[in-house]
Coordinates of C-alpha atoms in Angstrom, one line a residue:
Chain V
X1 CA 101.7 68.1 -41.2
X2 CA 100.8 65.2 -43.3
X3 CA 102.8 61.9 -42.9
X4 CA 104.4 60.3 -45.9
X5 CA 103.1 56.9 -47.1
X6 CA 106.1 56.1 -49.3
X7 CA 108.6 54.1 -47.4
X8 CA 106.1 52.4 -45.1
X9 CA 106.1 48.6 -44.8
X10 CA 103.1 46.5 -45.4
X11 CA 102.6 46.1 -41.6
X12 CA 102.7 49.9 -41.2
X13 CA 100.3 50.4 -44.1
X14 CA 98.0 47.8 -42.5
X15 CA 98.0 49.8 -39.2
X16 CA 97.0 52.9 -41.1
X17 CA 94.2 50.9 -42.9
X18 CA 92.9 49.7 -39.5
X19 CA 93.0 53.2 -38.0
X20 CA 90.9 54.5 -40.9
X21 CA 88.5 51.6 -40.9
X22 CA 89.6 50.5 -44.3
X23 CA 89.4 46.9 -45.3
X24 CA 92.5 44.8 -44.4
X25 CA 93.3 44.1 -48.0
X26 CA 93.7 47.8 -48.7
X27 CA 97.2 47.8 -47.2
X28 CA 98.4 45.6 -50.1
X29 CA 96.5 47.8 -52.5
X30 CA 98.3 50.9 -51.2
X31 CA 101.7 49.1 -51.3
X32 CA 101.0 48.1 -54.9
X33 CA 100.3 51.7 -55.9
X34 CA 103.2 53.1 -54.0
X35 CA 105.9 50.7 -55.1
X36 CA 104.9 48.6 -58.2
X37 CA 102.9 51.3 -60.0
X38 CA 104.8 54.3 -58.7
X39 CA 101.8 56.7 -58.4
X40 CA 102.4 60.3 -57.4
X41 CA 99.1 61.0 -55.5
X42 CA 96.6 59.2 -53.3
X43 CA 93.8 60.1 -55.8
X44 CA 95.5 57.8 -58.3
X45 CA 94.9 54.8 -56.0
X46 CA 91.7 54.1 -57.8
X47 CA 90.9 50.7 -56.3
X48 CA 90.5 52.3 -52.9
X49 CA 87.1 53.7 -52.1
X50 CA 86.5 57.4 -52.5
X51 CA 86.0 57.6 -48.8
X52 CA 89.3 55.8 -48.1
X53 CA 91.1 58.2 -50.4
X54 CA 89.5 61.2 -48.7
X55 CA 90.5 59.9 -45.3
X56 CA 94.0 59.1 -46.4
X57 CA 94.4 62.6 -48.0
X58 CA 93.4 64.2 -44.8
X59 CA 96.4 62.8 -42.9
X60 CA 98.8 61.4 -45.4
X61 CA 100.7 62.3 -48.6
X62 CA 102.7 60.1 -50.9
X63 CA 106.0 61.6 -49.8
X64 CA 107.7 61.6 -53.1
X65 CA 110.2 64.3 -54.0
X66 CA 111.9 65.0 -57.3
X67 CA 115.7 65.7 -57.6
X68 CA 116.6 69.4 -57.5
X69 CA 119.6 69.0 -59.7
X70 CA 121.0 66.4 -62.2
X71 CA 124.5 66.3 -63.6
X72 CA 125.3 64.1 -66.6
X73 CA 128.8 62.8 -67.2
X74 CA 130.3 62.2 -70.6
X75 CA 130.3 58.5 -69.8
X76 CA 126.5 58.5 -69.1
X77 CA 126.8 58.5 -65.3
X78 CA 124.4 60.8 -63.6
X79 CA 124.5 62.5 -60.3
X80 CA 121.2 63.4 -58.8
X81 CA 120.8 65.9 -55.9
X82 CA 117.8 65.6 -53.6
X83 CA 116.8 68.1 -51.0
X84 CA 115.9 66.8 -47.6
X85 CA 114.7 70.1 -46.3
X86 CA 116.3 73.0 -44.3
X87 CA 119.0 73.5 -47.0
X88 CA 120.3 69.9 -46.7
X89 CA 121.1 67.7 -49.6
X90 CA 121.9 64.1 -50.5
X91 CA 123.5 62.7 -53.6
X92 CA 122.5 59.7 -55.7
X93 CA 124.5 58.3 -58.5
X94 CA 123.2 56.4 -61.5
X95 CA 125.8 54.3 -63.3
X96 CA 124.8 52.8 -66.6
X97 CA 126.6 49.7 -67.9
X98 CA 125.9 47.4 -70.8
X99 CA 123.1 45.4 -69.3
X100 CA 122.8 47.1 -66.0
X101 CA 121.6 50.3 -64.4
X102 CA 123.1 50.6 -60.9
X103 CA 121.9 53.2 -58.5
X104 CA 124.1 54.3 -55.6
X105 CA 122.0 55.6 -52.8
X106 CA 122.7 57.7 -49.7
X107 CA 121.6 56.5 -46.3
X108 CA 122.3 59.6 -44.2
X109 CA 122.6 63.4 -44.7
X110 CA 126.3 63.9 -44.1
X111 CA 128.2 61.4 -42.0
X112 CA 129.6 61.0 -38.5
X113 CA 132.5 58.7 -39.3
X114 CA 135.1 61.2 -40.3
X115 CA 137.1 59.1 -42.7
X116 CA 140.2 61.0 -43.8
X117 CA 139.6 60.4 -47.5
X118 CA 135.9 61.2 -47.6
X119 CA 134.3 64.5 -48.7
X120 CA 130.9 63.6 -47.1
X121 CA 132.6 63.4 -43.7
X122 CA 133.7 67.1 -44.0
X123 CA 130.0 68.1 -43.9
X124 CA 129.6 66.5 -40.6
X125 CA 126.5 64.6 -39.6
X126 CA 123.2 66.4 -40.5
X127 CA 120.6 63.8 -40.1
X128 CA 119.2 60.4 -40.8
X129 CA 117.3 59.5 -43.9
X130 CA 114.0 57.7 -43.6
X131 CA 113.3 54.5 -45.5
X132 CA 111.1 56.6 -47.8
X133 CA 113.9 59.1 -48.4
X134 CA 116.3 56.3 -49.2
X135 CA 113.9 54.6 -51.6
X136 CA 112.9 57.9 -53.2
X137 CA 116.4 58.0 -54.6
X138 CA 115.5 54.9 -56.7
X139 CA 111.8 55.9 -57.3
X140 CA 112.3 59.5 -58.5
X141 CA 115.1 59.3 -60.9
X142 CA 114.7 59.3 -64.7
X143 CA 115.7 55.6 -64.8
X144 CA 113.1 54.5 -62.2
X145 CA 111.6 51.2 -63.3
X146 CA 114.8 50.2 -65.2
X147 CA 117.1 49.9 -62.2
X148 CA 118.8 46.5 -62.0
X149 CA 121.2 47.0 -59.1
X150 CA 121.3 49.1 -56.0
X151 CA 124.3 49.8 -53.8
X152 CA 124.2 51.6 -50.5
X153 CA 127.5 53.4 -51.0
X154 CA 126.4 57.0 -51.2
X155 CA 126.5 59.5 -48.3
X156 CA 126.5 58.2 -44.8
X157 CA 127.1 54.9 -43.0
X158 CA 124.2 52.5 -43.5
X159 CA 124.7 50.7 -40.2
X160 CA 124.5 54.0 -38.3
X161 CA 121.0 54.2 -39.6
X162 CA 120.2 50.6 -39.4
X163 CA 116.4 50.5 -38.7
X164 CA 115.6 52.7 -41.8
X165 CA 118.1 50.9 -44.0
X166 CA 116.6 47.5 -43.0
X167 CA 113.1 48.8 -43.7
X168 CA 114.2 50.1 -47.1
X169 CA 115.7 46.7 -47.9
X170 CA 112.5 44.9 -46.8
X171 CA 110.5 47.1 -49.2
X172 CA 112.9 46.6 -52.0
X173 CA 112.8 42.8 -51.8
X174 CA 109.3 42.1 -50.6
X175 CA 106.8 40.8 -53.1
X176 CA 104.4 43.6 -52.1
X177 CA 107.2 46.1 -52.6
X178 CA 109.7 46.2 -55.5
X179 CA 110.1 42.4 -55.5
X180 CA 113.8 42.9 -56.3
X181 CA 116.2 40.1 -55.6
X182 CA 118.4 40.9 -52.6
X183 CA 121.3 39.5 -54.7
X184 CA 121.0 42.7 -56.7
X185 CA 121.5 44.9 -53.7
X186 CA 124.8 45.6 -51.9
X187 CA 125.1 47.4 -48.6
X188 CA 128.5 48.9 -47.8
X189 CA 129.8 49.6 -44.3
X190 CA 133.0 50.8 -42.7
X191 CA 132.6 47.9 -40.3
X192 CA 130.2 48.7 -37.5
X193 CA 130.1 45.2 -36.1
X194 CA 126.8 45.1 -34.2
X195 CA 124.9 46.7 -37.1
X196 CA 126.6 44.3 -39.6
X197 CA 125.6 41.3 -37.6
X198 CA 121.9 42.5 -37.5
X199 CA 122.1 43.1 -41.2
X200 CA 123.5 39.7 -41.9
X201 CA 120.8 38.1 -39.8
X202 CA 117.9 40.1 -41.2
X203 CA 118.8 40.7 -44.9
X204 CA 120.0 38.6 -47.8
X205 CA 121.6 41.4 -49.6
X206 CA 125.4 41.4 -50.4
X207 CA 127.8 43.0 -48.0
X208 CA 130.7 45.3 -48.9
X209 CA 133.3 46.4 -46.3
X210 CA 135.5 49.5 -46.6
X211 CA 138.9 48.1 -45.8
X212 CA 141.6 50.5 -47.1
X213 CA 144.3 49.1 -44.9
X214 CA 144.9 45.7 -43.2
X215 CA 147.1 47.3 -40.6
X216 CA 145.6 48.6 -37.3
X217 CA 147.7 51.7 -36.8
X218 CA 147.4 52.8 -40.4
X219 CA 143.7 52.2 -40.7
X220 CA 143.1 54.1 -37.5
X221 CA 144.6 57.2 -39.1
X222 CA 142.4 56.8 -42.2
X223 CA 139.2 55.7 -40.4
X224 CA 138.5 56.6 -36.8
X225 CA 136.0 53.6 -36.6
X226 CA 139.0 51.3 -36.4
X227 CA 139.5 52.5 -32.8
X228 CA 136.2 50.8 -31.8
X229 CA 135.8 48.1 -34.5
X230 CA 139.2 46.8 -35.8
X231 CA 139.0 45.3 -39.2
X232 CA 140.5 42.0 -38.0
X233 CA 137.4 41.7 -35.8
X234 CA 135.1 42.6 -38.7
X235 CA 136.7 39.9 -40.8
X236 CA 136.5 37.4 -37.8
X237 CA 132.8 38.1 -37.6
X238 CA 132.3 37.7 -41.4
X239 CA 134.0 34.3 -41.3
X240 CA 131.1 33.0 -39.3
X241 CA 128.7 33.5 -42.2
X242 CA 128.5 31.6 -45.4
X243 CA 129.5 33.6 -48.4
X244 CA 130.4 30.6 -50.6
X245 CA 127.0 30.4 -52.3
X246 CA 124.9 33.2 -53.8
X247 CA 125.5 35.9 -51.1
X248 CA 128.7 37.8 -51.6
X249 CA 131.1 39.8 -49.5
X250 CA 133.5 42.2 -51.0
X251 CA 136.1 44.5 -49.6
X252 CA 136.5 48.0 -50.9
X253 CA 140.1 49.3 -51.0
X254 CA 141.0 52.8 -52.1
X255 CA 144.6 52.7 -53.2
X256 CA 146.8 55.5 -51.9
X257 CA 150.2 56.3 -53.3
X258 CA 153.1 55.2 -51.0
X259 CA 150.6 54.4 -48.2
X260 CA 148.7 51.2 -48.7
X261 CA 150.0 50.0 -52.1
X262 CA 153.1 48.1 -51.1
X263 CA 154.1 44.4 -51.1
X264 CA 153.7 44.5 -47.3
X265 CA 150.0 45.3 -47.8
X266 CA 149.6 42.6 -50.3
X267 CA 151.0 40.0 -47.9
X268 CA 148.9 41.3 -45.0
X269 CA 145.7 41.4 -47.1
X270 CA 146.3 37.8 -48.2
X271 CA 146.8 36.8 -44.6
X272 CA 143.8 38.6 -43.4
X273 CA 141.4 37.3 -46.0
X274 CA 143.0 33.8 -46.4
X275 CA 140.4 31.2 -47.1
X276 CA 137.5 33.6 -47.2
X277 CA 135.3 33.5 -50.3
X278 CA 135.4 37.2 -51.2
X279 CA 136.6 39.8 -53.6
X280 CA 138.7 42.9 -53.3
X281 CA 137.6 45.9 -55.3
X282 CA 140.5 48.3 -55.8
X283 CA 139.3 51.9 -56.2
X284 CA 141.2 54.8 -57.7
X285 CA 141.3 57.8 -55.3
X286 CA 139.8 61.0 -56.5
X287 CA 141.5 63.7 -54.5
X288 CA 139.3 65.9 -52.4
X289 CA 140.2 69.5 -51.2
X290 CA 142.8 69.6 -48.5
X291 CA 143.6 65.9 -48.4
X292 CA 147.2 64.8 -47.7
X293 CA 146.4 61.6 -49.7
X294 CA 147.3 60.9 -53.3
X295 CA 146.0 58.2 -55.6
X296 CA 148.4 55.5 -56.8
X297 CA 149.4 55.4 -60.5
X298 CA 147.8 53.0 -62.9
X299 CA 150.9 50.8 -63.2
X300 CA 151.2 50.3 -59.5
X301 CA 147.5 49.7 -59.2
X302 CA 147.7 47.0 -61.9
X303 CA 150.7 45.4 -60.2
X304 CA 148.9 45.5 -56.8
X305 CA 145.9 43.8 -58.3
X306 CA 148.0 41.1 -60.0
X307 CA 149.9 40.3 -56.8
X308 CA 146.7 39.9 -54.8
X309 CA 145.3 37.6 -57.5
X310 CA 148.5 35.6 -57.5
X311 CA 148.0 35.0 -53.8
X312 CA 144.5 33.7 -54.4
X313 CA 142.5 36.8 -53.5
X314 CA 140.1 37.6 -56.3
X315 CA 140.8 41.2 -57.0
X316 CA 139.4 43.7 -59.6
X317 CA 139.9 47.3 -60.3
X318 CA 136.7 49.3 -60.2
X319 CA 136.2 51.5 -63.3
X320 CA 136.1 55.1 -62.4
X321 CA 132.9 56.7 -63.6
X322 CA 131.6 60.2 -63.8
X323 CA 134.9 61.9 -63.0
X324 CA 133.7 65.1 -64.8
X325 CA 130.7 65.6 -62.5
X326 CA 132.0 65.6 -59.0
X327 CA 132.1 61.9 -58.9
X328 CA 133.6 61.5 -55.5
X329 CA 130.7 61.2 -53.1
X330 CA 129.9 64.3 -51.1
X331 CA 131.5 66.8 -53.5
X332 CA 128.3 67.9 -55.2
X333 CA 126.2 68.2 -52.0
X334 CA 129.0 70.1 -50.3
X335 CA 129.2 72.5 -53.2
X336 CA 125.4 73.0 -53.0
X337 CA 125.5 73.4 -49.2
X338 CA 128.0 76.2 -49.5
X339 CA 126.4 78.0 -52.4
Chain P
X1 CA 142.8 44.6 -28.9
X2 CA 143.4 40.9 -28.9
X3 CA 140.2 39.5 -27.4
X4 CA 137.2 38.7 -29.5
X5 CA 135.4 42.0 -30.0
X6 CA 132.0 40.3 -30.0
X7 CA 132.6 38.8 -26.6
X8 CA 134.0 42.0 -25.3
X9 CA 130.8 43.7 -26.3
X10 CA 128.3 41.3 -24.6
X11 CA 126.4 43.1 -21.8
X12 CA 126.5 42.0 -18.2
X13 CA 124.6 43.6 -15.2
X14 CA 126.4 45.8 -12.7
X15 CA 125.0 47.8 -9.7
X16 CA 125.2 51.5 -9.9
X17 CA 127.1 53.2 -7.0
X18 CA 126.2 56.8 -7.7
X19 CA 124.8 59.2 -10.3
X20 CA 125.8 62.8 -9.7
X21 CA 124.9 65.9 -11.7
X22 CA 128.2 67.7 -11.9
X23 CA 127.0 70.5 -14.2
X24 CA 123.6 71.4 -15.6
X25 CA 122.6 68.4 -17.7
X26 CA 126.0 66.6 -17.2
X27 CA 126.2 63.5 -15.0
X28 CA 128.9 61.3 -13.6
X29 CA 127.8 57.7 -13.1
X30 CA 129.8 55.2 -11.2
X31 CA 129.8 51.5 -10.5
X32 CA 132.4 49.0 -9.1
X33 CA 135.4 48.2 -11.3
X34 CA 135.6 44.4 -11.8
X35 CA 137.8 44.4 -14.9
X36 CA 141.0 46.1 -16.0
X37 CA 141.2 48.5 -18.9
X38 CA 143.4 50.9 -20.8
X39 CA 142.7 54.6 -20.4
X40 CA 140.9 55.7 -23.5
X41 CA 138.8 52.6 -23.9
X42 CA 135.0 52.6 -24.2
X43 CA 132.1 50.6 -22.8
X44 CA 128.7 49.8 -24.2
X45 CA 126.0 50.8 -21.8
X46 CA 122.2 50.0 -21.7
X47 CA 119.6 50.1 -19.0
X48 CA 117.9 46.9 -20.2
X49 CA 119.6 43.6 -21.2
X50 CA 118.0 43.7 -24.6
X51 CA 118.1 47.5 -25.1
X52 CA 120.2 48.9 -27.9
X53 CA 123.4 50.0 -26.1
X54 CA 125.4 53.2 -26.6
X55 CA 129.2 53.7 -26.3
X56 CA 130.8 55.8 -23.7
X57 CA 134.5 56.4 -22.9
X58 CA 135.6 55.4 -19.4
X59 CA 136.3 58.5 -17.4
X60 CA 138.0 57.1 -14.4
X61 CA 141.7 56.1 -14.0
X62 CA 143.0 52.6 -14.6
X63 CA 143.6 52.0 -10.9
X64 CA 140.5 53.8 -9.5
X65 CA 138.2 51.4 -7.6
X66 CA 135.2 52.5 -9.6
X67 CA 134.4 52.9 -13.2
X68 CA 132.9 56.4 -13.9
X69 CA 131.2 57.5 -17.1
X70 CA 130.5 61.1 -18.1
X71 CA 127.4 61.8 -20.1
X72 CA 125.1 64.7 -21.2
X73 CA 121.4 64.2 -21.1
X74 CA 120.0 64.3 -24.6
X75 CA 116.3 65.2 -24.2
X76 CA 115.3 63.1 -27.2
X77 CA 117.7 60.2 -26.4
X78 CA 116.5 56.8 -25.5
X79 CA 119.1 56.2 -22.8
X80 CA 120.5 59.3 -21.1
X81 CA 117.2 60.8 -19.7
X82 CA 116.6 57.5 -18.0
X83 CA 120.2 57.1 -17.0
X84 CA 120.2 60.4 -15.3
X85 CA 117.3 59.3 -13.1
X86 CA 119.0 56.1 -12.0
X87 CA 119.6 55.6 -8.3
X88 CA 122.4 53.8 -6.3
X89 CA 121.6 50.1 -6.4
X90 CA 119.9 50.2 -9.8
X91 CA 121.1 47.8 -12.5
X92 CA 123.0 48.9 -15.5
X93 CA 124.2 46.6 -18.4
X94 CA 127.7 47.1 -19.5
X95 CA 130.1 45.5 -21.9
X96 CA 133.8 44.8 -21.2
X97 CA 136.1 47.6 -22.2
X98 CA 137.2 47.7 -25.8
X99 CA 138.8 50.1 -28.3
X100 CA 142.3 51.3 -29.0
X101 CA 142.1 55.1 -28.5
X102 CA 144.8 54.5 -25.9
X103 CA 147.2 56.9 -24.3
X104 CA 150.9 56.4 -23.9
X105 CA 153.9 58.3 -22.6
X106 CA 154.7 60.1 -25.8
X107 CA 154.4 63.8 -26.0
X108 CA 150.9 64.6 -27.2
X109 CA 148.1 67.2 -27.5
X110 CA 144.8 66.1 -26.2
X111 CA 142.0 68.0 -27.9
X112 CA 138.4 67.6 -26.8
X113 CA 135.0 69.2 -26.9
X114 CA 132.3 68.7 -24.3
X115 CA 132.2 65.2 -22.8
X116 CA 135.0 64.2 -25.1
X117 CA 137.2 65.2 -22.2
X118 CA 136.4 61.7 -20.6
X119 CA 139.2 59.6 -22.2
X120 CA 141.8 62.3 -21.5
X121 CA 140.7 62.6 -17.9
X122 CA 141.0 58.9 -17.6
X123 CA 144.5 59.1 -19.1
X124 CA 145.5 61.8 -16.7
X125 CA 144.2 59.8 -13.7
X126 CA 146.2 56.9 -15.0
X127 CA 149.4 58.9 -14.8
X128 CA 149.8 59.6 -18.5
X129 CA 149.8 63.4 -18.2
X130 CA 153.5 64.1 -18.6
X131 CA 154.3 65.9 -21.8
X132 CA 150.6 66.4 -22.6
X133 CA 148.8 69.6 -23.5
X134 CA 145.0 69.5 -23.1
X135 CA 142.7 71.8 -25.0
X136 CA 139.1 71.6 -24.0
X137 CA 136.3 73.4 -25.8
X138 CA 132.8 73.9 -24.3
X139 CA 129.9 76.3 -24.7
X140 CA 129.4 77.4 -21.1
X141 CA 132.0 78.0 -18.4
X142 CA 130.3 75.4 -16.1
X143 CA 131.1 72.7 -18.7
X144 CA 134.8 72.6 -17.8
X145 CA 134.4 69.3 -16.0
X146 CA 137.2 68.4 -13.5
X147 CA 138.6 71.9 -14.0
X148 CA 140.3 72.1 -10.6
X149 CA 142.1 68.8 -10.9
X150 CA 143.1 69.5 -14.5
X151 CA 144.5 72.9 -13.6
X152 CA 146.4 71.6 -10.6
X153 CA 148.0 68.8 -12.7
X154 CA 148.5 70.4 -16.0
X155 CA 148.9 74.1 -15.1
X156 CA 149.6 76.1 -18.3
X157 CA 149.2 73.0 -20.4
X158 CA 145.5 73.1 -19.7
X159 CA 143.8 75.4 -22.2
X160 CA 140.1 76.1 -21.9
X161 CA 138.1 77.5 -24.8
X162 CA 134.5 78.6 -24.3
X163 CA 132.4 79.7 -27.3
X164 CA 129.4 81.4 -25.5
X165 CA 130.7 82.8 -22.3
X166 CA 133.9 84.6 -21.2
X167 CA 135.8 84.5 -18.0
X168 CA 139.3 84.6 -16.5
X169 CA 142.0 82.9 -18.5
X170 CA 139.5 81.1 -20.7
X171 CA 140.0 81.6 -24.4
X172 CA 136.8 83.2 -25.9
X173 CA 135.9 81.0 -28.9
X174 CA 135.9 77.5 -30.2
X175 CA 138.8 75.1 -30.1
X176 CA 139.3 75.7 -33.9
X177 CA 139.5 79.4 -33.3
X178 CA 142.2 78.9 -30.6
X179 CA 144.2 76.5 -32.8
X180 CA 144.0 78.8 -35.8
X181 CA 145.8 81.5 -33.9
X182 CA 148.8 79.3 -33.0
X183 CA 151.9 79.9 -35.1
X184 CA 153.0 76.3 -35.3
X185 CA 152.3 72.8 -34.2
X186 CA 155.0 70.5 -33.1
X187 CA 155.2 67.9 -36.0
X188 CA 156.7 65.2 -33.8
X189 CA 153.8 65.4 -31.3
X190 CA 150.9 63.1 -31.4
X191 CA 147.4 64.6 -31.6
X192 CA 144.5 62.9 -30.0
X193 CA 141.0 64.3 -30.9
X194 CA 137.8 63.4 -29.2
X195 CA 134.4 64.9 -29.5
X196 CA 131.7 65.6 -32.1
X197 CA 132.6 64.5 -35.6
X198 CA 132.6 68.0 -37.1
X199 CA 135.1 69.3 -34.6
X200 CA 137.3 66.2 -35.2
X201 CA 137.2 66.7 -39.0
X202 CA 137.8 70.4 -38.8
X203 CA 140.7 70.1 -36.4
X204 CA 142.3 67.3 -38.3
X205 CA 142.1 69.3 -41.5
X206 CA 143.6 72.3 -39.8
X207 CA 146.5 70.3 -38.4
X208 CA 147.2 68.6 -41.7
X209 CA 147.0 72.0 -43.4
X210 CA 149.6 73.3 -41.0
X211 CA 152.1 70.5 -41.7
X212 CA 151.2 67.8 -39.1
X213 CA 151.6 64.4 -40.6
X214 CA 148.2 62.7 -40.6
X215 CA 149.9 59.6 -39.2
X216 CA 150.3 61.6 -36.0
X217 CA 146.6 62.3 -35.5
X218 CA 144.3 59.8 -33.8
X219 CA 140.6 60.5 -33.6
X220 CA 137.7 59.2 -31.7
X221 CA 134.3 60.1 -32.9
X222 CA 131.0 59.7 -31.1
X223 CA 128.6 57.5 -33.1

């Protein structure tokens, strides 16, 4: 079986070049073809010798795959479905805005984390994505080449697949890769502290943390990860890092009716995040089958936002996009899995 | 948890007392207890100081002289195949205990699959078994770890489910099959779930669908 080249770092490409007796500079040439020029075959790498292309073709393939399905929302949002083999699928969302095209990538097939409000969790964990499979979600969509921002907020927990996520971040930001500013990339976690520390040390990308409740007992019911990594400890670790300059940290907060939308929550959030340079993104809940949770109404949501802002916590409401195309992450792939 | 999580998770060396295979592919590892913990807490474990550690629930009781850990050997894993070959006197790196999947004296159902029994066995050995019902799901009959002690202590409140073999009073099927046949679940009870993520999600959905408030369900997932 041929090994994919797409998703390899410059160091890994150099190792391949050495093993095939290719000149050392051919690693950069391969990287250029794979990432900057987005070629679909080894034969298109025309500045490599014919012999090198022949040898590469014997053992390697580009490793690019096209989406198997695309859904387009009335608001322009698209949901792409990629097959990862053996009947498994991952979702990628493309969200167009005025000046921006944001792509939301998946980092795992399914998820282990079992958050109560998440459809992906209901699929269980089915496998890790390679760096190539993560990047392919940016490379193989119709908007490839015009993407301005990338968020790791699709299926899976990025820090449960840290080596491949870090590799994909390296390729996205390296001059020999996509040369993208890490300030245009956000990685979202539910708060796996050791992975988060490694990410903060090794990447310059922005961090987003799924918060959803500032109270230990309540968050435990929503997110089993709280049992091992309480959010107070997550915030304590974040305080050790400088987010007052270009790098940003934000907290995602899905607002559930009569659960986490009270004045008590406003006060505790303000206490938890006091003095930290950050933002809270309030998110409307899109109900998933069988959930006991309900989204809060717009009036309460607005009030909740205003109260947090009054307490000095910069808070915004994230616009809901693509509601007509299984917008909630995991819905489309679950439907495809069961069909 | 009040202590700094980062400090709690720093690894320190301990000497292994014993490694015993208690069922095919399942091992019980022990080392001296030099810290206190709450039943249900976990440790991070590694064989080398700089290895990437994995989390395991403590299996022993709060007052037992040794810490014991229950693990399955995963053929492709980076830790358990080596861990299973450890010998008394070998060095193991472990964190301090952390986590809040803690038992208490309230009425509760403990629901586990496979080695997910570990925190509940710890709770039982710590004297928290009163008013508890334990449902343990496994694939083979020889995976009912600590069966004798659990039967003796819990009696009819110890329910065994086996998906691939049949025997005695063992329910033939998965935990979810067993639960789906029950007429009702006490709403006031707490429900502790521990095991693979899929079981936890399925059981949680089932309980919620049958009227159990989600606030009464506490889950621990292997990751």
